[in-house]
Coordinates of C-alpha atoms and ligand atoms in Angstrom, one line a residue:
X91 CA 174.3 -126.9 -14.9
X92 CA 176.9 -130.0 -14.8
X93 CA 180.2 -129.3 -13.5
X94 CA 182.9 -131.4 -15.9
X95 CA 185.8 -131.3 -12.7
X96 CA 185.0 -132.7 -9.5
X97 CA 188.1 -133.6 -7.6
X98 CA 190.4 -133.1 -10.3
X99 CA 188.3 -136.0 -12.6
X100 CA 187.4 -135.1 -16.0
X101 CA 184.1 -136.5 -16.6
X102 CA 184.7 -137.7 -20.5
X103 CA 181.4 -138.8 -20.5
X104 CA 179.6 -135.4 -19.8
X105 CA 182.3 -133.6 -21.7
X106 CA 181.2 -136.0 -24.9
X107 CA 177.3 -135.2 -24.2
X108 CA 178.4 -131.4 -24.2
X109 CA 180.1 -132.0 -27.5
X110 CA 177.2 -133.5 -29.2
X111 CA 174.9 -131.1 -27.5
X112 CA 176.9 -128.2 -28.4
X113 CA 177.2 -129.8 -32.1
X114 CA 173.8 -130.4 -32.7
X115 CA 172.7 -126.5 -31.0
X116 CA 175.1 -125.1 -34.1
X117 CA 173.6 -127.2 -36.6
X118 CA 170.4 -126.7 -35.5
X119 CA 169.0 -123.9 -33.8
X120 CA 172.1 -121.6 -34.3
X121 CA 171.8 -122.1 -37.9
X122 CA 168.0 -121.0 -37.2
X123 CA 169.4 -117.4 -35.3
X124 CA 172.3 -117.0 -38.0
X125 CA 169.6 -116.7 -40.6
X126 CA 166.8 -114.2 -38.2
X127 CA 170.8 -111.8 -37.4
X128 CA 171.4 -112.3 -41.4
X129 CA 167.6 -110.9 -42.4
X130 CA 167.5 -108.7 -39.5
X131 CA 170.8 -107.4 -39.2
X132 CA 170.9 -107.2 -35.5
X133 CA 171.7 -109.7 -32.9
X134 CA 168.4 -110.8 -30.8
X135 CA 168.8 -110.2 -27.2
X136 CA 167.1 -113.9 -27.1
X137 CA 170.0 -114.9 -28.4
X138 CA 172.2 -114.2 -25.3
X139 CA 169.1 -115.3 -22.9
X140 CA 169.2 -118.7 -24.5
X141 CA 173.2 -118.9 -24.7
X142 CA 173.3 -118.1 -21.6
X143 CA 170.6 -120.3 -20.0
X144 CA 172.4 -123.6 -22.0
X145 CA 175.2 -122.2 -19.7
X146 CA 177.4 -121.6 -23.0
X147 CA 178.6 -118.2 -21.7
X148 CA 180.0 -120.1 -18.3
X149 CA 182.1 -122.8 -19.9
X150 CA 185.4 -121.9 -19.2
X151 CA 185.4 -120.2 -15.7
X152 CA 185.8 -121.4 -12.3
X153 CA 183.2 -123.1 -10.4
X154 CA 183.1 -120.9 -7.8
X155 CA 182.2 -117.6 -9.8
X156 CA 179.4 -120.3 -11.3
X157 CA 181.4 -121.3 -14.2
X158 CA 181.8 -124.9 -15.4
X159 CA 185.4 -124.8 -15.0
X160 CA 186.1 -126.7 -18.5
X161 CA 190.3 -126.6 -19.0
X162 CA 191.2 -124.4 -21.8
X163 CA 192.7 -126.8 -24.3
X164 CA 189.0 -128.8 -23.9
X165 CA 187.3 -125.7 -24.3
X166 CA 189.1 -125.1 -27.5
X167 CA 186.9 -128.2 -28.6
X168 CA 183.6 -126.4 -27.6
X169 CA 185.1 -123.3 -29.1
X170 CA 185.6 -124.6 -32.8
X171 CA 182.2 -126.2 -33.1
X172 CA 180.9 -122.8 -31.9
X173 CA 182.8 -121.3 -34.4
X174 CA 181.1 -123.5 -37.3
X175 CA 177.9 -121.3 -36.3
X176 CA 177.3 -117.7 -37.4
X177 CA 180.4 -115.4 -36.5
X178 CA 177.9 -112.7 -34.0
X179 CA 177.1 -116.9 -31.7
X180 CA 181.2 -117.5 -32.0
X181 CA 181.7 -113.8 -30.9
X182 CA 179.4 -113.8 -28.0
X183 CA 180.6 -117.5 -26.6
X184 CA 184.2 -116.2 -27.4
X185 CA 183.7 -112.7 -25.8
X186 CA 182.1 -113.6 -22.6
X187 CA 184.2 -116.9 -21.7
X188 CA 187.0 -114.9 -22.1
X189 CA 186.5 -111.3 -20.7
X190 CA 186.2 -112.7 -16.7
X191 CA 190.1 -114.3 -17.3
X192 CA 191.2 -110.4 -18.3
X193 CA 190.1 -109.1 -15.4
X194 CA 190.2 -111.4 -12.5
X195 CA 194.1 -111.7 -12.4
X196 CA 194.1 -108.0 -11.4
X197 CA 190.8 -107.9 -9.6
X198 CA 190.1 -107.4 -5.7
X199 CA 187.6 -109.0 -3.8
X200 CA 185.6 -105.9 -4.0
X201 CA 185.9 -105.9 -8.1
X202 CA 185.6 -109.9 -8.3
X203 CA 182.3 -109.5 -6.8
X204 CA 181.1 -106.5 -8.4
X205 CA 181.9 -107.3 -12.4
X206 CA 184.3 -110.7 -12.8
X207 CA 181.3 -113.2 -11.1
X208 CA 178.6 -111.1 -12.4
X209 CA 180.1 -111.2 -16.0
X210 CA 180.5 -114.9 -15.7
X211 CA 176.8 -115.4 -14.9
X212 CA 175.9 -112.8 -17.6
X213 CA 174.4 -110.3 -15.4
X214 CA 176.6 -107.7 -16.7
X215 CA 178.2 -107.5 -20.2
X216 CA 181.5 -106.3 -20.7
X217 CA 183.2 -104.7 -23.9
X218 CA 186.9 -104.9 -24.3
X219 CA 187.7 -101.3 -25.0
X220 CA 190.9 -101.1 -26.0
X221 CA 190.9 -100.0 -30.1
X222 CA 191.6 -96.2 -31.1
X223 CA 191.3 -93.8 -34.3
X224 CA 193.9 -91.7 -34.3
X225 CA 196.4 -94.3 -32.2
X226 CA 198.3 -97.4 -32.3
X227 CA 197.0 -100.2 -30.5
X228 CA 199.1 -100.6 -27.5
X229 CA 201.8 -98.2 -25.8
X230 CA 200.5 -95.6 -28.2
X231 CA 197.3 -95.4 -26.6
X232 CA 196.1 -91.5 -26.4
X233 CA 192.8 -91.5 -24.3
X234 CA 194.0 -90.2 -20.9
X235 CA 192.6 -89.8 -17.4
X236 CA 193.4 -86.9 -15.2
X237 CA 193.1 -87.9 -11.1
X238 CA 191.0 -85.7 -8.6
X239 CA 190.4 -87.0 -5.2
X240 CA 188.8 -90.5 -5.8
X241 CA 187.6 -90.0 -9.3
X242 CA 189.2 -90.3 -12.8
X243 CA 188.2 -87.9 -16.0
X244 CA 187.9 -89.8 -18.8
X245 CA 189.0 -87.9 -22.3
X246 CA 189.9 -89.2 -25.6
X247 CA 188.1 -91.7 -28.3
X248 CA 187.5 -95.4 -28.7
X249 CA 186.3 -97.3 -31.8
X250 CA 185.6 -100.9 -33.5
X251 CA 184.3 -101.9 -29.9
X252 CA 182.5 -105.2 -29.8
X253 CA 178.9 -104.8 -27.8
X254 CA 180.3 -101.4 -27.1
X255 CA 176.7 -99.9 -27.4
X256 CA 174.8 -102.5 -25.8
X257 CA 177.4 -103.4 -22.9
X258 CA 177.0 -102.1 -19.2
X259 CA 180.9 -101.5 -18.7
X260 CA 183.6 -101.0 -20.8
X261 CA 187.1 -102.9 -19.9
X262 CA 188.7 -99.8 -21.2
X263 CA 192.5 -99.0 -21.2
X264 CA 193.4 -95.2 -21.2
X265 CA 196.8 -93.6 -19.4
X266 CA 197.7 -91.5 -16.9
X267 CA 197.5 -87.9 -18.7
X268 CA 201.4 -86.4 -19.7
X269 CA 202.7 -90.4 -19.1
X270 CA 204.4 -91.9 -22.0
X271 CA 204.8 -95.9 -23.5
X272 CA 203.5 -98.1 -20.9
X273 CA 203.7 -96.2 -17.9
X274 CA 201.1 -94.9 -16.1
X275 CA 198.6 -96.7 -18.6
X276 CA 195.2 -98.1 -16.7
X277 CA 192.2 -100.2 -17.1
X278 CA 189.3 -99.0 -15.9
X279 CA 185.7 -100.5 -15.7
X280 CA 183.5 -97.5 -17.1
X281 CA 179.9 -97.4 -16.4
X282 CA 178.2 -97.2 -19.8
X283 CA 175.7 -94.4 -18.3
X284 CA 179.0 -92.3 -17.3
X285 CA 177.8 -88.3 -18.4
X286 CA 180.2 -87.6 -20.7
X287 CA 180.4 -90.7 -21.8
X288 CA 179.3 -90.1 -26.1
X289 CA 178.5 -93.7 -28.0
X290 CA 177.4 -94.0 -31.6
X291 CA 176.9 -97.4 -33.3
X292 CA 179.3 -98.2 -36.1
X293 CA 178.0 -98.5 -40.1
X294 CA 177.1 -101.9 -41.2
X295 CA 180.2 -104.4 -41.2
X296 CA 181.7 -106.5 -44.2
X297 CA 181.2 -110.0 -41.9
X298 CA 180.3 -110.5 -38.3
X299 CA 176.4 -109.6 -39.0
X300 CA 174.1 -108.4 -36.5
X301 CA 177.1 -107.5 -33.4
X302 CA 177.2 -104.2 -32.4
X303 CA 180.4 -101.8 -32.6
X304 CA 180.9 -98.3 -30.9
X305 CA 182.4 -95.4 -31.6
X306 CA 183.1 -94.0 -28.2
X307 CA 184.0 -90.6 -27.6
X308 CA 184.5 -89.1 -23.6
X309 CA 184.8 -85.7 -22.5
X310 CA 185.6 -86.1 -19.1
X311 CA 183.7 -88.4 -18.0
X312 CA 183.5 -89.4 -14.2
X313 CA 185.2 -92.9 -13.4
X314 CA 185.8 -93.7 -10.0
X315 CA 189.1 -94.9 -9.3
X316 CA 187.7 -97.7 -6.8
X317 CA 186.9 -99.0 -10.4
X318 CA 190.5 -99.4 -11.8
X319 CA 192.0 -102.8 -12.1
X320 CA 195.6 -103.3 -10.8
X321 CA 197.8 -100.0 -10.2
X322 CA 198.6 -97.2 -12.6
X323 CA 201.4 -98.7 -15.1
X324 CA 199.6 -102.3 -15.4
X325 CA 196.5 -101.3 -18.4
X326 CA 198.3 -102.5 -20.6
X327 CA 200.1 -105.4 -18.6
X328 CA 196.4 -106.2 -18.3
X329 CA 194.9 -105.5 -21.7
X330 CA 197.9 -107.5 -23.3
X331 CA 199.6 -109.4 -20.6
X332 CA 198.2 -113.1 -19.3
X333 CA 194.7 -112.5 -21.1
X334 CA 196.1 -112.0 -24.7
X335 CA 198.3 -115.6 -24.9
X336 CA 195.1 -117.4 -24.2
X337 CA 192.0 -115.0 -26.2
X338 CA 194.6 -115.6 -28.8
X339 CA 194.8 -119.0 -29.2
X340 CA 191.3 -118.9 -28.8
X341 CA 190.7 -116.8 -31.6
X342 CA 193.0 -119.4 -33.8
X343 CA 190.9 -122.3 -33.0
X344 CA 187.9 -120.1 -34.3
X345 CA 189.7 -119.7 -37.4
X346 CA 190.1 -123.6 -37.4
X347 CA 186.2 -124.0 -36.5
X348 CA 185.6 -121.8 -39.3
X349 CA 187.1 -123.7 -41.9
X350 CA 186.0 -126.9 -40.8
X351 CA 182.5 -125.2 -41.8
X352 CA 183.7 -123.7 -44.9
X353 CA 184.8 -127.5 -45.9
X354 CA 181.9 -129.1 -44.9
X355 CA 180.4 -127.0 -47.4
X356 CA 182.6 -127.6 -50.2
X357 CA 182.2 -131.4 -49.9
X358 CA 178.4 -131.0 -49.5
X359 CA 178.7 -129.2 -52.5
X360 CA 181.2 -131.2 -54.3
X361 CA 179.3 -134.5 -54.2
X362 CA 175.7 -133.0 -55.2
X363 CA 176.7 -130.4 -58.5
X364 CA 177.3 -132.3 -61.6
X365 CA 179.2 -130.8 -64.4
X366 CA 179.7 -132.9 -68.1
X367 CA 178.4 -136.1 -66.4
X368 CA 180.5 -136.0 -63.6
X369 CA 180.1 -134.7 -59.6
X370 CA 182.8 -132.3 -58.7
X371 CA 183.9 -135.0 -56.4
X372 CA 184.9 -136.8 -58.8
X373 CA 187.2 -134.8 -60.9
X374 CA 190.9 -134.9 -59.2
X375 CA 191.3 -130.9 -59.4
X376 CA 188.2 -130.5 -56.8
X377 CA 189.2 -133.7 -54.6
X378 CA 192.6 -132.1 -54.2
X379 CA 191.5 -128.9 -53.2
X380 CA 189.7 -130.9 -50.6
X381 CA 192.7 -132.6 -49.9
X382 CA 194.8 -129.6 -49.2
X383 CA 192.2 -127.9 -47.1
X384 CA 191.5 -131.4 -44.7
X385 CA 195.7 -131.2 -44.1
X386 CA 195.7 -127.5 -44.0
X387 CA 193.2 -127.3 -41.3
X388 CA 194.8 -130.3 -39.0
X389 CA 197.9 -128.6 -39.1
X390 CA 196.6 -125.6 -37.6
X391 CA 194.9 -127.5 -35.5
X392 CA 197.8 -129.2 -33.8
X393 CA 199.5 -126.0 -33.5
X394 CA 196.5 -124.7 -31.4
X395 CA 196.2 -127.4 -29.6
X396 CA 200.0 -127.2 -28.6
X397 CA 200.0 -123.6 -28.0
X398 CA 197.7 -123.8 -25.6
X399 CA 199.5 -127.1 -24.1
X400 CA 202.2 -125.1 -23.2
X401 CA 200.0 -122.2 -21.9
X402 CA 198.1 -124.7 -19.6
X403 CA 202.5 -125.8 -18.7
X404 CA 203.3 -122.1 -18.2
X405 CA 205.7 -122.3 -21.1
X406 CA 207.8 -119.2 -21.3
X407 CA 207.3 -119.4 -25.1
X408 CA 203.5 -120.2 -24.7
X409 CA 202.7 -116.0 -26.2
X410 CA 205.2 -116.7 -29.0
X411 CA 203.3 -119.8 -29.4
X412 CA 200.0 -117.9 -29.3
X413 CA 201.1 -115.8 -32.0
X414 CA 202.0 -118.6 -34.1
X415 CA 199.2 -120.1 -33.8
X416 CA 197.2 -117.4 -34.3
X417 CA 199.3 -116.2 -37.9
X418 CA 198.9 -119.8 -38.9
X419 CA 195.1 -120.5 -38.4
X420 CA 194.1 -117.3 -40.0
X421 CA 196.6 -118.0 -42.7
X422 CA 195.3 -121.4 -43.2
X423 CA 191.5 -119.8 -43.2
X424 CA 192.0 -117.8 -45.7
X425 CA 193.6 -120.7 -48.1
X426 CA 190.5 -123.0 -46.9
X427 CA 187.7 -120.4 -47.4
X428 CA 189.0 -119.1 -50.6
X429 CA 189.1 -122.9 -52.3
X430 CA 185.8 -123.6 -50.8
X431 CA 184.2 -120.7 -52.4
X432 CA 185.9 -121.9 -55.4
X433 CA 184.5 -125.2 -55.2
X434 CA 180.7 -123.8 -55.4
X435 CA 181.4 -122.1 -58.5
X436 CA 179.9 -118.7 -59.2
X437 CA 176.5 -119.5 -57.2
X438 CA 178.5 -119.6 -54.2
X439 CA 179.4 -115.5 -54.4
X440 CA 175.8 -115.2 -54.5
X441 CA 173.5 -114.9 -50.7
X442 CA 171.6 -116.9 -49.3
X443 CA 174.9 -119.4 -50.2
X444 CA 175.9 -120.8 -46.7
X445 CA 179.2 -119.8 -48.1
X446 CA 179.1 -116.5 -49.2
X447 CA 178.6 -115.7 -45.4
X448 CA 181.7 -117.7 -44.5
X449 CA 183.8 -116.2 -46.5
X450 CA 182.6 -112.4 -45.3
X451 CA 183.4 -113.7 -41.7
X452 CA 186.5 -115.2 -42.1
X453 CA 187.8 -112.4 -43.3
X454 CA 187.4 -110.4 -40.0
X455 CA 189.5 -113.2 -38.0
X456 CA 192.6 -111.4 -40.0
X457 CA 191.9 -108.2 -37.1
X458 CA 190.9 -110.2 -34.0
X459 CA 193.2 -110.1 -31.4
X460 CA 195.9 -108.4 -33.5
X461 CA 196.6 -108.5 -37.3
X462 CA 199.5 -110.7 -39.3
X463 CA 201.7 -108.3 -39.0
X464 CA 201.5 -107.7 -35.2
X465 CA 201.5 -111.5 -35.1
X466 CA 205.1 -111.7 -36.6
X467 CA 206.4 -108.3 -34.6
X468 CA 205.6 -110.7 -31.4
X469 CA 207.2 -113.9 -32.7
X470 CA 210.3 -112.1 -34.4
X471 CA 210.5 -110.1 -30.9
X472 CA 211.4 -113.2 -28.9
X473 CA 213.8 -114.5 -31.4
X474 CA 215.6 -111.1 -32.5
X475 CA 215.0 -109.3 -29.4
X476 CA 213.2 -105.8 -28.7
X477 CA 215.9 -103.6 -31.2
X478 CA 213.8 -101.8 -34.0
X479 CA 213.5 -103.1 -37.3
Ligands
LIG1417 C1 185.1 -107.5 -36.2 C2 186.0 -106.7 -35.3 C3 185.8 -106.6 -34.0 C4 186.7 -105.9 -33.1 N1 186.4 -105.8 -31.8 C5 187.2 -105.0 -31.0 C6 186.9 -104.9 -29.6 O1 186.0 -105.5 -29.1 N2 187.7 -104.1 -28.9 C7 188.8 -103.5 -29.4 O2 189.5 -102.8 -28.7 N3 189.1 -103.6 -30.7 C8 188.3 -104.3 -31.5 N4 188.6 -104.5 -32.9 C9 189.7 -103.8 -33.4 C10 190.9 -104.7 -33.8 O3 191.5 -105.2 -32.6 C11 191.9 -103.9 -34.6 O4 191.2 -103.6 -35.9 C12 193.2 -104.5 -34.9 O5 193.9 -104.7 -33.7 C13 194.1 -103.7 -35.8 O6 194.2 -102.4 -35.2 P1 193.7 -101.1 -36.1 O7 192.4 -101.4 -36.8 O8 193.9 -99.9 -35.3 O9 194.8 -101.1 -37.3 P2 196.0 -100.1 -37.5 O10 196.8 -100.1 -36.2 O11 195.5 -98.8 -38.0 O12 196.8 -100.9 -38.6 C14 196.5 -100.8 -40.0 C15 197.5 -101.8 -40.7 O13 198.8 -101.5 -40.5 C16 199.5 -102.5 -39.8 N5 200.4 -102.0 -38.8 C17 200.0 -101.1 -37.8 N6 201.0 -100.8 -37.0 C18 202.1 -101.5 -37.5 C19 203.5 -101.7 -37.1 N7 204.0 -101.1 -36.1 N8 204.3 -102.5 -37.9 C20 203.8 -103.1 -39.0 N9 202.5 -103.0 -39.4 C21 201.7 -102.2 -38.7 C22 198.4 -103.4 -39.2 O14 198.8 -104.7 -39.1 C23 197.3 -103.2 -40.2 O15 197.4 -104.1 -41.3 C24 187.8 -105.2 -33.7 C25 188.0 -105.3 -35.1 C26 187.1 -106.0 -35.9 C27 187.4 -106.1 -37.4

């Protein structure tokens, strides 16, 4: 596997081969696995053999844990042609080149060994645990650890958990029991054979195909504290601190991948289907729905690119910026996918329509890494300040 950085030199030239490689793996065989997860409903284990022996799972982490040490805003170049593939290869790629960054901030040397390097080289997988029934997402968190001696007991219930049932640990982010808000909250690496530990996979999803969610449920379950990141107060630090600002502008350029597909489509479509003696292409309606989408989806584009400019610059207002990106992308998605649907006329609503399958998964972008309206609570929060709406 080809390191891009070698003594701080960007080698455009292998970055460019990626590109292409990458580009012609989504058109290709992606497109291949996207229909076997759409027939099957499941996700091929395979699939993660082969991503992970192109070295697609390694892209954006450090050479020294075996990654390929790509910078983040070039990454976000790898990430949106990804994202033109089917959403359980974009969630995969997404997942695991991001889940090492959440962890290694916080890790020891004991810890890096044990889950961040392994994670990067795909040895282990890793689900982000963080989502609950019967609480908000955040300081409201409910399942709760009590300590004795060296060992945590694990109580409460997790759901909507990405490769929850299929992962070896879950990143999971519980709280200190009888703490309150953000104190004493802790992330923990549970062992996915923990007794006590209950998982049952979710129903079948509107978009997203083929990826596994969990419904967790622990009754405590052993966790040894020798597996808890950082100190007892920092879960959520770490579940929505330095990890979030980048995994969300991630996530945006997904949305902008997305739509890039969606409007590939539409033109495909637009120049081939005649109607009274004319292609679609040619009537000024259709052409300026393709007009709005092509300007709709640079705009976003920009935007992600300079959020995570100022990430990379340690920009105070880089997680504003996140959140603006994020709101904006997934606004702009769901303009793009909706006139692209549009463009294909009825057929389009109908499977095996490249599009029908577009639209299901952009929809799910609107949850990823916080909705719209958390979005807006963040951005409104640094201009207003914390007082309560
Ligand atoms: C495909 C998919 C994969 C996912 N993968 C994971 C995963 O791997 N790990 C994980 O932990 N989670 C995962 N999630 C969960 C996802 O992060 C949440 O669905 C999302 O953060 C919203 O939380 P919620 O579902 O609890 O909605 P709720 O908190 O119940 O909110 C419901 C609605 O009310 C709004 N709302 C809630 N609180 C407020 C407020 N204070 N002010 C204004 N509006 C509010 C929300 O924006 C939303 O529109 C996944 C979800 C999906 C769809």
């Amino acid at each position: 596997m080809k390191q891009l950085e070698r003594a701080n030199q960007f080698d455009e030239a292998a970055f460019t081969a990626l590109k292409d490689e990458i580009a012609a793996y989504v058109a290709g065989p992606a497109e291949a696995w996207a229909q076997r997860i759409e027939r099957e409903r499941r996700v091929p284990p395979e699939l993660w053999q082969e991503l992970r022996a192109r070295g697609y799972l390694s892209l954006a982490a450090p050479a020294e844990y075996g990654g390929r040490a790509i910078p983040f805003t070039r990454y976000l170049e790898l990430i949106e042609l990804f994202s033109m593939s089917h959403a359980s290869v974009r969630m995969i790629v997404h997942v695991v080149n991001g889940t090492w960054r959440a962890m290694d901030r916080f890790a020891t040397g004991e810890q890096r060994r044990s889950f961040v390097i392994p994670s990067v080289k795909g040895e282990i997988k890793i689900a982000f645990t963080l989502t609950e029934p019967t609480a908000g997402t955040g300081a409201d968190l409910r399942c709760s650890v009590t300590r004795e001696g060296d060992t945590y007991y694990l109580s409460g219930e997790k759901h909507l958990i990405t490769f929850g049932t299929m992962c070896d640990y879950w990143l999971l982010f519980a709280r200190v029991a009888g703490t309150r808000r953000a104190d004493g909250t802790v992330a923990l690496l549970v062992d996915r054979r923990a007794p006590g530990a209950n998982v049952t996979a979710m129903d079948e999803s509107m978009g997203v195909r083929g990826t596994d969610h969990a419904r967790l449920s622990f009754d405590r379950a052993p966790v040894p504290v020798a597996n808890r990141l950082g100190d007892e107060g920092q879960g959520l630090a770490i579940a929505l601190g330095g990890f979030l600002t980048p995994s969300r502008i991630s996530v945006a350029m997904s949305c902008v991948g997305l739509a890039r597909r969606a409007q590939e489509l539409a033109i495909e479509y637009a120049g081939k289907r005649e109607t009274f003696g004319k292609t679609l292409a040619q009537r000024q309606a259709i052409r300026f729905m393709i007009a709005e989408n092509a300007t709709d989806i640079e705009a976003a584009r920009q935007l992600v690119l300079h959020a995570a400019r100022r990430w990379e610059a340690d920009d105070p207002d880089a997680a504003m910026l996140s959140s603006m990106s994020k709101l904006q992308a997934v606004e702009m998605l769901t303009r793009v996918t909706d006139k692209a649907l549009q463009i294909h006329g009825g057929i389009g609503f109908w499977q095996p329509n490249a599009i029908e399958r577009v639209y299901r998964d952009a929809r799910a972008q609107r949850f990823e890494e916080g909705t719209n309206e958390i979005q807006k609570t963040v951005i409104a929060r640094e201009l207003l300040g914390k007082a309560d709406a």
